[in-house]
Each structure stands twice: as C-alpha cells, then as structure tokens.
mmCIF file with all atom_site columns, C-alpha atoms in Angstrom:
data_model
loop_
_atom_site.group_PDB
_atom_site.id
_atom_site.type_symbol
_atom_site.label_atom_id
_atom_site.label_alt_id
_atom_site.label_comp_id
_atom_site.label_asym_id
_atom_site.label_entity_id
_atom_site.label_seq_id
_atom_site.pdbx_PDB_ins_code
_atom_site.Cartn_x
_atom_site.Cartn_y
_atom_site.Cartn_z
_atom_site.occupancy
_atom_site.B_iso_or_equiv
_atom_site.pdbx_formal_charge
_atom_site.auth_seq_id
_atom_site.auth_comp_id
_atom_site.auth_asym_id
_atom_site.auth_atom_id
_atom_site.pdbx_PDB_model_num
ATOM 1   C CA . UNK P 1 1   ? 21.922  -5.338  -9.377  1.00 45.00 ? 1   UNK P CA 1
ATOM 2   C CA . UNK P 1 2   ? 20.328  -7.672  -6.696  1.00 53.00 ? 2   UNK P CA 1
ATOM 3   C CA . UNK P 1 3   ? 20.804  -10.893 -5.716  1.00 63.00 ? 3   UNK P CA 1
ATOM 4   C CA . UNK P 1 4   ? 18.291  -14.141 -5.625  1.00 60.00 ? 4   UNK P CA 1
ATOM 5   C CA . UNK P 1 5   ? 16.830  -13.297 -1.883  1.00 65.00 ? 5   UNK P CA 1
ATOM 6   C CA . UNK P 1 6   ? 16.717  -9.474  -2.706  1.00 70.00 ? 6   UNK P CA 1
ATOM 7   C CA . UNK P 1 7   ? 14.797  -10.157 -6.387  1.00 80.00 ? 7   UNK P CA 1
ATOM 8   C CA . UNK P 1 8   ? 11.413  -8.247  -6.915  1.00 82.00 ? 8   UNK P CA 1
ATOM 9   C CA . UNK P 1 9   ? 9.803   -11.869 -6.967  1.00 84.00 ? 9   UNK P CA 1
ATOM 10  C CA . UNK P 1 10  ? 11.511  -12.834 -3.956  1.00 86.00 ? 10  UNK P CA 1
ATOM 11  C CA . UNK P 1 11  ? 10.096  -9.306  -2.743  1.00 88.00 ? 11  UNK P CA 1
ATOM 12  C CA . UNK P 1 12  ? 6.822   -10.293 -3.989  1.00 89.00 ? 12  UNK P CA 1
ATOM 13  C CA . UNK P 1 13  ? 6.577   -13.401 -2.664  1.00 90.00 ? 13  UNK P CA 1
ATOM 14  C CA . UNK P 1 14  ? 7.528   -12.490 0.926   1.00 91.00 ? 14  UNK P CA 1
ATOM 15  C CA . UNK P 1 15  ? 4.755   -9.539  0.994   1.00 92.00 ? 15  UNK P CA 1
ATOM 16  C CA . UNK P 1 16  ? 2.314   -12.129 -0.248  1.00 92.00 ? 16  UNK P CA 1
ATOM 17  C CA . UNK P 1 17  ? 2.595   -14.059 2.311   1.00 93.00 ? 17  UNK P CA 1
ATOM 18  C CA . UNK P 1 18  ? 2.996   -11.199 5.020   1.00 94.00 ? 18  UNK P CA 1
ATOM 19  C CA . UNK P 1 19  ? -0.664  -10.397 3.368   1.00 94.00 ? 19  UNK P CA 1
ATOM 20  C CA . UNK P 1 20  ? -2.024  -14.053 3.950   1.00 95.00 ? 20  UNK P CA 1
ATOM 21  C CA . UNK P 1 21  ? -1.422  -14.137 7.415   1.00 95.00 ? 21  UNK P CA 1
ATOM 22  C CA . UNK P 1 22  ? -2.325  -10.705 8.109   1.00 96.00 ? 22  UNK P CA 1
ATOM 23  C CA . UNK P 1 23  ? -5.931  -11.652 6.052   1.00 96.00 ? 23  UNK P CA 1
ATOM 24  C CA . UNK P 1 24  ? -5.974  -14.694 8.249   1.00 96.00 ? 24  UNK P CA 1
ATOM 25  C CA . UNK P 1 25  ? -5.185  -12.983 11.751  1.00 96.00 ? 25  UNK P CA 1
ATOM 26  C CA . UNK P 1 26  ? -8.356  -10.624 10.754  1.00 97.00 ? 26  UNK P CA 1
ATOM 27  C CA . UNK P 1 27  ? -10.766 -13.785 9.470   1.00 97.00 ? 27  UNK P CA 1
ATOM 28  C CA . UNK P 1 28  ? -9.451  -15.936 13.015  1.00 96.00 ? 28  UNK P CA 1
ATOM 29  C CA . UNK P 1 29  ? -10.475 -12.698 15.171  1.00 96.00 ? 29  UNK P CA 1
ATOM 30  C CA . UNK P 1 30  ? -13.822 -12.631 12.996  1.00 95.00 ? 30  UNK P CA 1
ATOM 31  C CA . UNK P 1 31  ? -14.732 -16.031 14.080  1.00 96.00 ? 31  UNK P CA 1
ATOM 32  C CA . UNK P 1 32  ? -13.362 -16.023 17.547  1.00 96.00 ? 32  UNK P CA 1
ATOM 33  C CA . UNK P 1 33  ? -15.700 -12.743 17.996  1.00 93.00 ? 33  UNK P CA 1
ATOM 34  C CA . UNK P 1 34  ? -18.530 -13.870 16.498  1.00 91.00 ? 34  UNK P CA 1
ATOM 35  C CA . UNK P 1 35  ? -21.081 -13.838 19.798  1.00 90.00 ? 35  UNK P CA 1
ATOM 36  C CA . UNK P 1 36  ? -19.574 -10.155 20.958  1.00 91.00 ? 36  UNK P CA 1
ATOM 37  C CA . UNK P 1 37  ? -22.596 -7.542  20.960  1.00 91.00 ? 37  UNK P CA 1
ATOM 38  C CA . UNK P 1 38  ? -21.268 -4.755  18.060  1.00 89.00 ? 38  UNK P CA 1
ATOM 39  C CA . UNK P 1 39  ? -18.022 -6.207  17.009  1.00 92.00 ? 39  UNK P CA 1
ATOM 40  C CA . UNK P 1 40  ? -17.628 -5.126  13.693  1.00 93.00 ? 40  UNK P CA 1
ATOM 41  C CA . UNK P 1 41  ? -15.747 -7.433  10.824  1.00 93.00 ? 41  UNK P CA 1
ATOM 42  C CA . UNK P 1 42  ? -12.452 -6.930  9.353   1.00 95.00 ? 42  UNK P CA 1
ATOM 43  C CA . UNK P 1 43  ? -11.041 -7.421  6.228   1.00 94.00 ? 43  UNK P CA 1
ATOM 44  C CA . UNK P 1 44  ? -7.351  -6.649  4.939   1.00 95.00 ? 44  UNK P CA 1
ATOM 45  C CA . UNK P 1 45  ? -6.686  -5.643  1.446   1.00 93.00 ? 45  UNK P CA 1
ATOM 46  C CA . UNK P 1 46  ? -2.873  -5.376  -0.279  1.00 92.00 ? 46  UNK P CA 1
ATOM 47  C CA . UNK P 1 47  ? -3.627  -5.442  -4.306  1.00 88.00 ? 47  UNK P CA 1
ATOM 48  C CA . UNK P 1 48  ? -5.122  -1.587  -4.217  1.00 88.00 ? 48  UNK P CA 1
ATOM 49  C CA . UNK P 1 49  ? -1.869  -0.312  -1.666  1.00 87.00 ? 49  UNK P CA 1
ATOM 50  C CA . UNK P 1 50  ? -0.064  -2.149  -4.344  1.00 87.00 ? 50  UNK P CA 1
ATOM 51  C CA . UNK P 1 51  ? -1.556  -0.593  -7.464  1.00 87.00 ? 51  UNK P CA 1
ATOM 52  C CA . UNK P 1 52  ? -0.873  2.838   -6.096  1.00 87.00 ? 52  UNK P CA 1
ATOM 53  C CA . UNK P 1 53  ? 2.817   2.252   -5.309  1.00 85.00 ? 53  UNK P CA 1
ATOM 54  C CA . UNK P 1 54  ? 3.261   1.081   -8.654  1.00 84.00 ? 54  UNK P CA 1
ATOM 55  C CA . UNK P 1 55  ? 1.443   4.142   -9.956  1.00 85.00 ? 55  UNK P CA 1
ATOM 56  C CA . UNK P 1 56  ? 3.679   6.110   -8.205  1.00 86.00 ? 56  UNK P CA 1
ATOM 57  C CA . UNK P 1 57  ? 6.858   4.507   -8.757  1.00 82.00 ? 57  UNK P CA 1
ATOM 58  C CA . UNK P 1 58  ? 5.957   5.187   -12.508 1.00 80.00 ? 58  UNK P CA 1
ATOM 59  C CA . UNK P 1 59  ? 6.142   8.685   -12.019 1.00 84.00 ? 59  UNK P CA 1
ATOM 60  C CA . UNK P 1 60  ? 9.097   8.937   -11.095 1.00 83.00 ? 60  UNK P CA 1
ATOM 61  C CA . UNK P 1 61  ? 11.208  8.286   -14.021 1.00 79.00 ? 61  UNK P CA 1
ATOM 62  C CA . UNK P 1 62  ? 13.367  5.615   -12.542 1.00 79.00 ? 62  UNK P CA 1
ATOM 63  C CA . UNK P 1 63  ? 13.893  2.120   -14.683 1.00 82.00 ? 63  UNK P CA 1
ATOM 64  C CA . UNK P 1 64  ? 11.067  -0.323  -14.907 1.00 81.00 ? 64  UNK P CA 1
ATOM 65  C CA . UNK P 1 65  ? 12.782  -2.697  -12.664 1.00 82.00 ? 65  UNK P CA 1
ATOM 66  C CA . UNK P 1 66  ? 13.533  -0.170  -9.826  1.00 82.00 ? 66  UNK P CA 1
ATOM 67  C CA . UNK P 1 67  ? 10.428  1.003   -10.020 1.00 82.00 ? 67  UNK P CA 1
ATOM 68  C CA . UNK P 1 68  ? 8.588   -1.958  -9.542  1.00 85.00 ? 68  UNK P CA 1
ATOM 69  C CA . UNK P 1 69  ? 11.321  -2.548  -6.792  1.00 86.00 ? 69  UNK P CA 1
ATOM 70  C CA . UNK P 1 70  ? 10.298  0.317   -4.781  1.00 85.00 ? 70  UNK P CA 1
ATOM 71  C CA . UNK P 1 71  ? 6.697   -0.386  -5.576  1.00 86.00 ? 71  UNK P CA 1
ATOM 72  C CA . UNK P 1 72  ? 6.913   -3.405  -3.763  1.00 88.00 ? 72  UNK P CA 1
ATOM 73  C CA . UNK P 1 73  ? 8.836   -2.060  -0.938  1.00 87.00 ? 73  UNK P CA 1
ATOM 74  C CA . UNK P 1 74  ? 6.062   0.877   0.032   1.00 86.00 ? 74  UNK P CA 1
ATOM 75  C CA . UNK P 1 75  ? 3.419   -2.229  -0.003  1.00 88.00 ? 75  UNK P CA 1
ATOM 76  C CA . UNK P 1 76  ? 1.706   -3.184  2.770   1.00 90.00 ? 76  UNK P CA 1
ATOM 77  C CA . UNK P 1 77  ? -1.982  -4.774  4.082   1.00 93.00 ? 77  UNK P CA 1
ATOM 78  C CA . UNK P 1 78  ? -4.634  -2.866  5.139   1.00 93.00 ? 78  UNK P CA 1
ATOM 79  C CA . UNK P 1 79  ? -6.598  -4.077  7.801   1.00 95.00 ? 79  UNK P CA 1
ATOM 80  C CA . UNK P 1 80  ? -9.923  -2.332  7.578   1.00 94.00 ? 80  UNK P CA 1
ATOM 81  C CA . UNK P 1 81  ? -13.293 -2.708  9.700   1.00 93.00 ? 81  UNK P CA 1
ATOM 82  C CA . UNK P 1 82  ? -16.008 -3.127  7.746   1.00 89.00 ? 82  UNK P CA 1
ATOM 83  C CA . UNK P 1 83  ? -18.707 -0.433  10.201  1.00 83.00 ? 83  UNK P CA 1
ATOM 84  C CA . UNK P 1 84  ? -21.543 -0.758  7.566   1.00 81.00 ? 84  UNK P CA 1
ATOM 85  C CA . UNK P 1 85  ? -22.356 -4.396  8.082   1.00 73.00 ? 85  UNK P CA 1
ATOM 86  C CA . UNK P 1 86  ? -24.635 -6.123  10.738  1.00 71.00 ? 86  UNK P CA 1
ATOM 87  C CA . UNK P 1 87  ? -25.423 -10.260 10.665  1.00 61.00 ? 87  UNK P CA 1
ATOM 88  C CA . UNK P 1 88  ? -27.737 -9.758  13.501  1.00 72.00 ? 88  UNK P CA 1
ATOM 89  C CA . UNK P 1 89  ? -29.724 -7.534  16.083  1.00 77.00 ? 89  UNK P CA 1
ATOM 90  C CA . UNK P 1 90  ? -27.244 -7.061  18.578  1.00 84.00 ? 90  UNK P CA 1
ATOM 91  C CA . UNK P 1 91  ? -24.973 -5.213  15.708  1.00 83.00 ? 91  UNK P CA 1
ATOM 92  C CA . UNK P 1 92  ? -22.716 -7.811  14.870  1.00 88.00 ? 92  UNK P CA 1
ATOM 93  C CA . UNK P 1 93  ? -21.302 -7.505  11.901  1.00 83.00 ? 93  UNK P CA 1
ATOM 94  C CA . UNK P 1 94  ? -19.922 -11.662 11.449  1.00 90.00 ? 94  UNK P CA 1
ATOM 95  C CA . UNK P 1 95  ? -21.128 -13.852 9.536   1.00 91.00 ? 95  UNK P CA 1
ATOM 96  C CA . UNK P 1 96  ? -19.393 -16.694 10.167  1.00 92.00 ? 96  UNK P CA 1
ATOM 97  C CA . UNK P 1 97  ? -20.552 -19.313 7.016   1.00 93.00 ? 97  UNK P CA 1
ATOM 98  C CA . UNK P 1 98  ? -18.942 -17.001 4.965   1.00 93.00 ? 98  UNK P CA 1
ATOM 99  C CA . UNK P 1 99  ? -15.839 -15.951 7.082   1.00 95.00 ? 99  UNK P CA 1
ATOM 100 C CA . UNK P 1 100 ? -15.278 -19.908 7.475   1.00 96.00 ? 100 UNK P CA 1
ATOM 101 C CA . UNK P 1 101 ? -14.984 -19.819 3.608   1.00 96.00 ? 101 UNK P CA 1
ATOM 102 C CA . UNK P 1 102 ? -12.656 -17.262 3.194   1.00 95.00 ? 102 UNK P CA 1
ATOM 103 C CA . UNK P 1 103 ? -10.438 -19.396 5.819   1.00 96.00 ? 103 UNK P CA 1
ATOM 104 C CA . UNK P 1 104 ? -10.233 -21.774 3.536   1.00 96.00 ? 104 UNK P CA 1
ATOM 105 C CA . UNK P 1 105 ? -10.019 -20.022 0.566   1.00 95.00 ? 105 UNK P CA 1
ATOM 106 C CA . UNK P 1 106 ? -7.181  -18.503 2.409   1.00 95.00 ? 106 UNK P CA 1
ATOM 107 C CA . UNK P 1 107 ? -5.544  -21.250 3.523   1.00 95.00 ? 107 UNK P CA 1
ATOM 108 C CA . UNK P 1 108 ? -5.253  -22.836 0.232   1.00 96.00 ? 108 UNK P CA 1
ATOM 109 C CA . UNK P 1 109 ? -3.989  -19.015 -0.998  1.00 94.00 ? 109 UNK P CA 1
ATOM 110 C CA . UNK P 1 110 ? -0.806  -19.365 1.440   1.00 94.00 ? 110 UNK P CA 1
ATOM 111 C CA . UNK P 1 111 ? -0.094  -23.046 0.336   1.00 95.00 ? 111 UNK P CA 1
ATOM 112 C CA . UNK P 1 112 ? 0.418   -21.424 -2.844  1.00 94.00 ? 112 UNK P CA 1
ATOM 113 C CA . UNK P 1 113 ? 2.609   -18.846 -1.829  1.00 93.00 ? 113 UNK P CA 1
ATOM 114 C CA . UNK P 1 114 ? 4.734   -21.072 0.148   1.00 93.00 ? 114 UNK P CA 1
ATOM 115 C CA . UNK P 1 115 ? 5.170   -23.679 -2.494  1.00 93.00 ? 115 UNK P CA 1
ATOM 116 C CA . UNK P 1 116 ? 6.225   -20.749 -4.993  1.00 91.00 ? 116 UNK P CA 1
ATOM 117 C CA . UNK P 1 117 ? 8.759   -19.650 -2.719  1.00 89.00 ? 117 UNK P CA 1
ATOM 118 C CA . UNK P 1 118 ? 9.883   -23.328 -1.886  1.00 91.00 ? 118 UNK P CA 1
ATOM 119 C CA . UNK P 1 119 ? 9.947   -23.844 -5.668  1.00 90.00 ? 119 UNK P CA 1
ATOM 120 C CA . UNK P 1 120 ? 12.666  -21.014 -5.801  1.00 85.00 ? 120 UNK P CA 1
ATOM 121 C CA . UNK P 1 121 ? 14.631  -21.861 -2.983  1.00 86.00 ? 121 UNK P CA 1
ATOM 122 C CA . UNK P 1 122 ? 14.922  -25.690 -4.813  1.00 87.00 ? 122 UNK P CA 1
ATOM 123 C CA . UNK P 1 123 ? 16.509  -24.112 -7.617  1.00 83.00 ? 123 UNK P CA 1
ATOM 124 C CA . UNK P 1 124 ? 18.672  -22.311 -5.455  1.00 82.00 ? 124 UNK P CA 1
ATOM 125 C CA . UNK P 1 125 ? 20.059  -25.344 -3.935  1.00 85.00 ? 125 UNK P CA 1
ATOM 126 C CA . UNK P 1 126 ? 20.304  -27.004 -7.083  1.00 87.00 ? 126 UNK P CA 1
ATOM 127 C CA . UNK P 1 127 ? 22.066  -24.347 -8.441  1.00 83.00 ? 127 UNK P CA 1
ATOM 128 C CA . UNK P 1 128 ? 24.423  -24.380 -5.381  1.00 84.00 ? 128 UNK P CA 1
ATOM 129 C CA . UNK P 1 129 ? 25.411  -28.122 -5.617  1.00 87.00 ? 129 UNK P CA 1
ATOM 130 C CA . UNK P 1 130 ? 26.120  -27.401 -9.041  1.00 81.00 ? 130 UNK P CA 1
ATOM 131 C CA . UNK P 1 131 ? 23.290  -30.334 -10.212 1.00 68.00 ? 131 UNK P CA 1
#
C-alpha cells in the first residue's frame, strides 16, 4: 500500500517535472551556444524511456499497480545531441527561432505540472484540516 507522497501520480508528477527542467537546461544551453563554431543541439526525451519500462514491468507478472510503480521508478530523461543537424556553415547545429519556441512551449509545460501537483497537495491540506 502507499501513501499520498509515494502514489504512482505523485511519482508521475515529480518525474515530469524532473523532465521539464532537464528539457529546459538542454534548450537554455542551445541558446546560450548558439554563436559556438560546431556545437551541436540537444534535445531530452522521457515518454520512449517510459514506454519501455512499462513494457517491461508488464512482463513481469507483478499487479498492474506495481508494475506501473516500478515503471515509473526505472524512468528517466535522455539528453541526446542531435550530430545530424547544421543551421549554418560553421556546423552549428542551433536554430534559435525554433529553440526560443520550444522555451516557451516548455515553460507553459512545467506551469502545468506544477499546478497539478499544487492541485494535490490542496486536497491534502484540506483533507488534513478536516474541511
């Protein structure tokens, strides 16, 4: 049995957001190397690391909810340099319109995380005063 803070959607939640700011550290180091010769972009992924824990974790003939439990647990984001790429001549691979985008896109992607998790931890409080 677990507990409110230990809850796969508590679990969920709290990788989610490790995953925004991990996306966000790459995009930030994007940008802030956008003029160095051959610097190569990055990009993080979490939803296929995901997808194969869960795979796994179905194999293994544990419950559904233990499963999904330890699914969540082997998670984590990739960072991953994207080598293919080039913006320019000098081998940079930034281009910075669009990595300005997916800062935003990002940003309002952890506003939702953190409102979902301060959703819960209002109805933990309420539960607490007994309201």
């Amino acid at each position: 049995m677990s507990d409110f803070f230990t809850s796969n959607s508590m679990m969920m939640l709290e990788k989610a957001a490790h995953f925004q700011w991990t996306k966000q550290r790459a995009i930030l180091d994007n940008i802030s190397n956008a003029e160095t010769p051959e610097y190569k972009a990055k990009y993080v992924t979490f939803e296929e690391t995901l997808r194969s824990s869960i795979r796994q974790a179905a194999r293994t003939g544990q419950s559904p909810q233990a499963a999904m439990r330890s699914a969540i647990a082997a998670s984590a984001p990739v960072v991953h340099t994207a080598t293919d790429e080039s913006a320019r001549l000098d081998e940079n691979g930034v281009n910075v319109s669009e990595q300005s985008i997916e800062l935003v896109r990002n940003a309002y992607q952890i506003q939702h995380v953190y409102r979902a998790i301060s959703k819960d931890m209002g109805r933990l409080l309420t539960a607490i005063r007994g309201q």
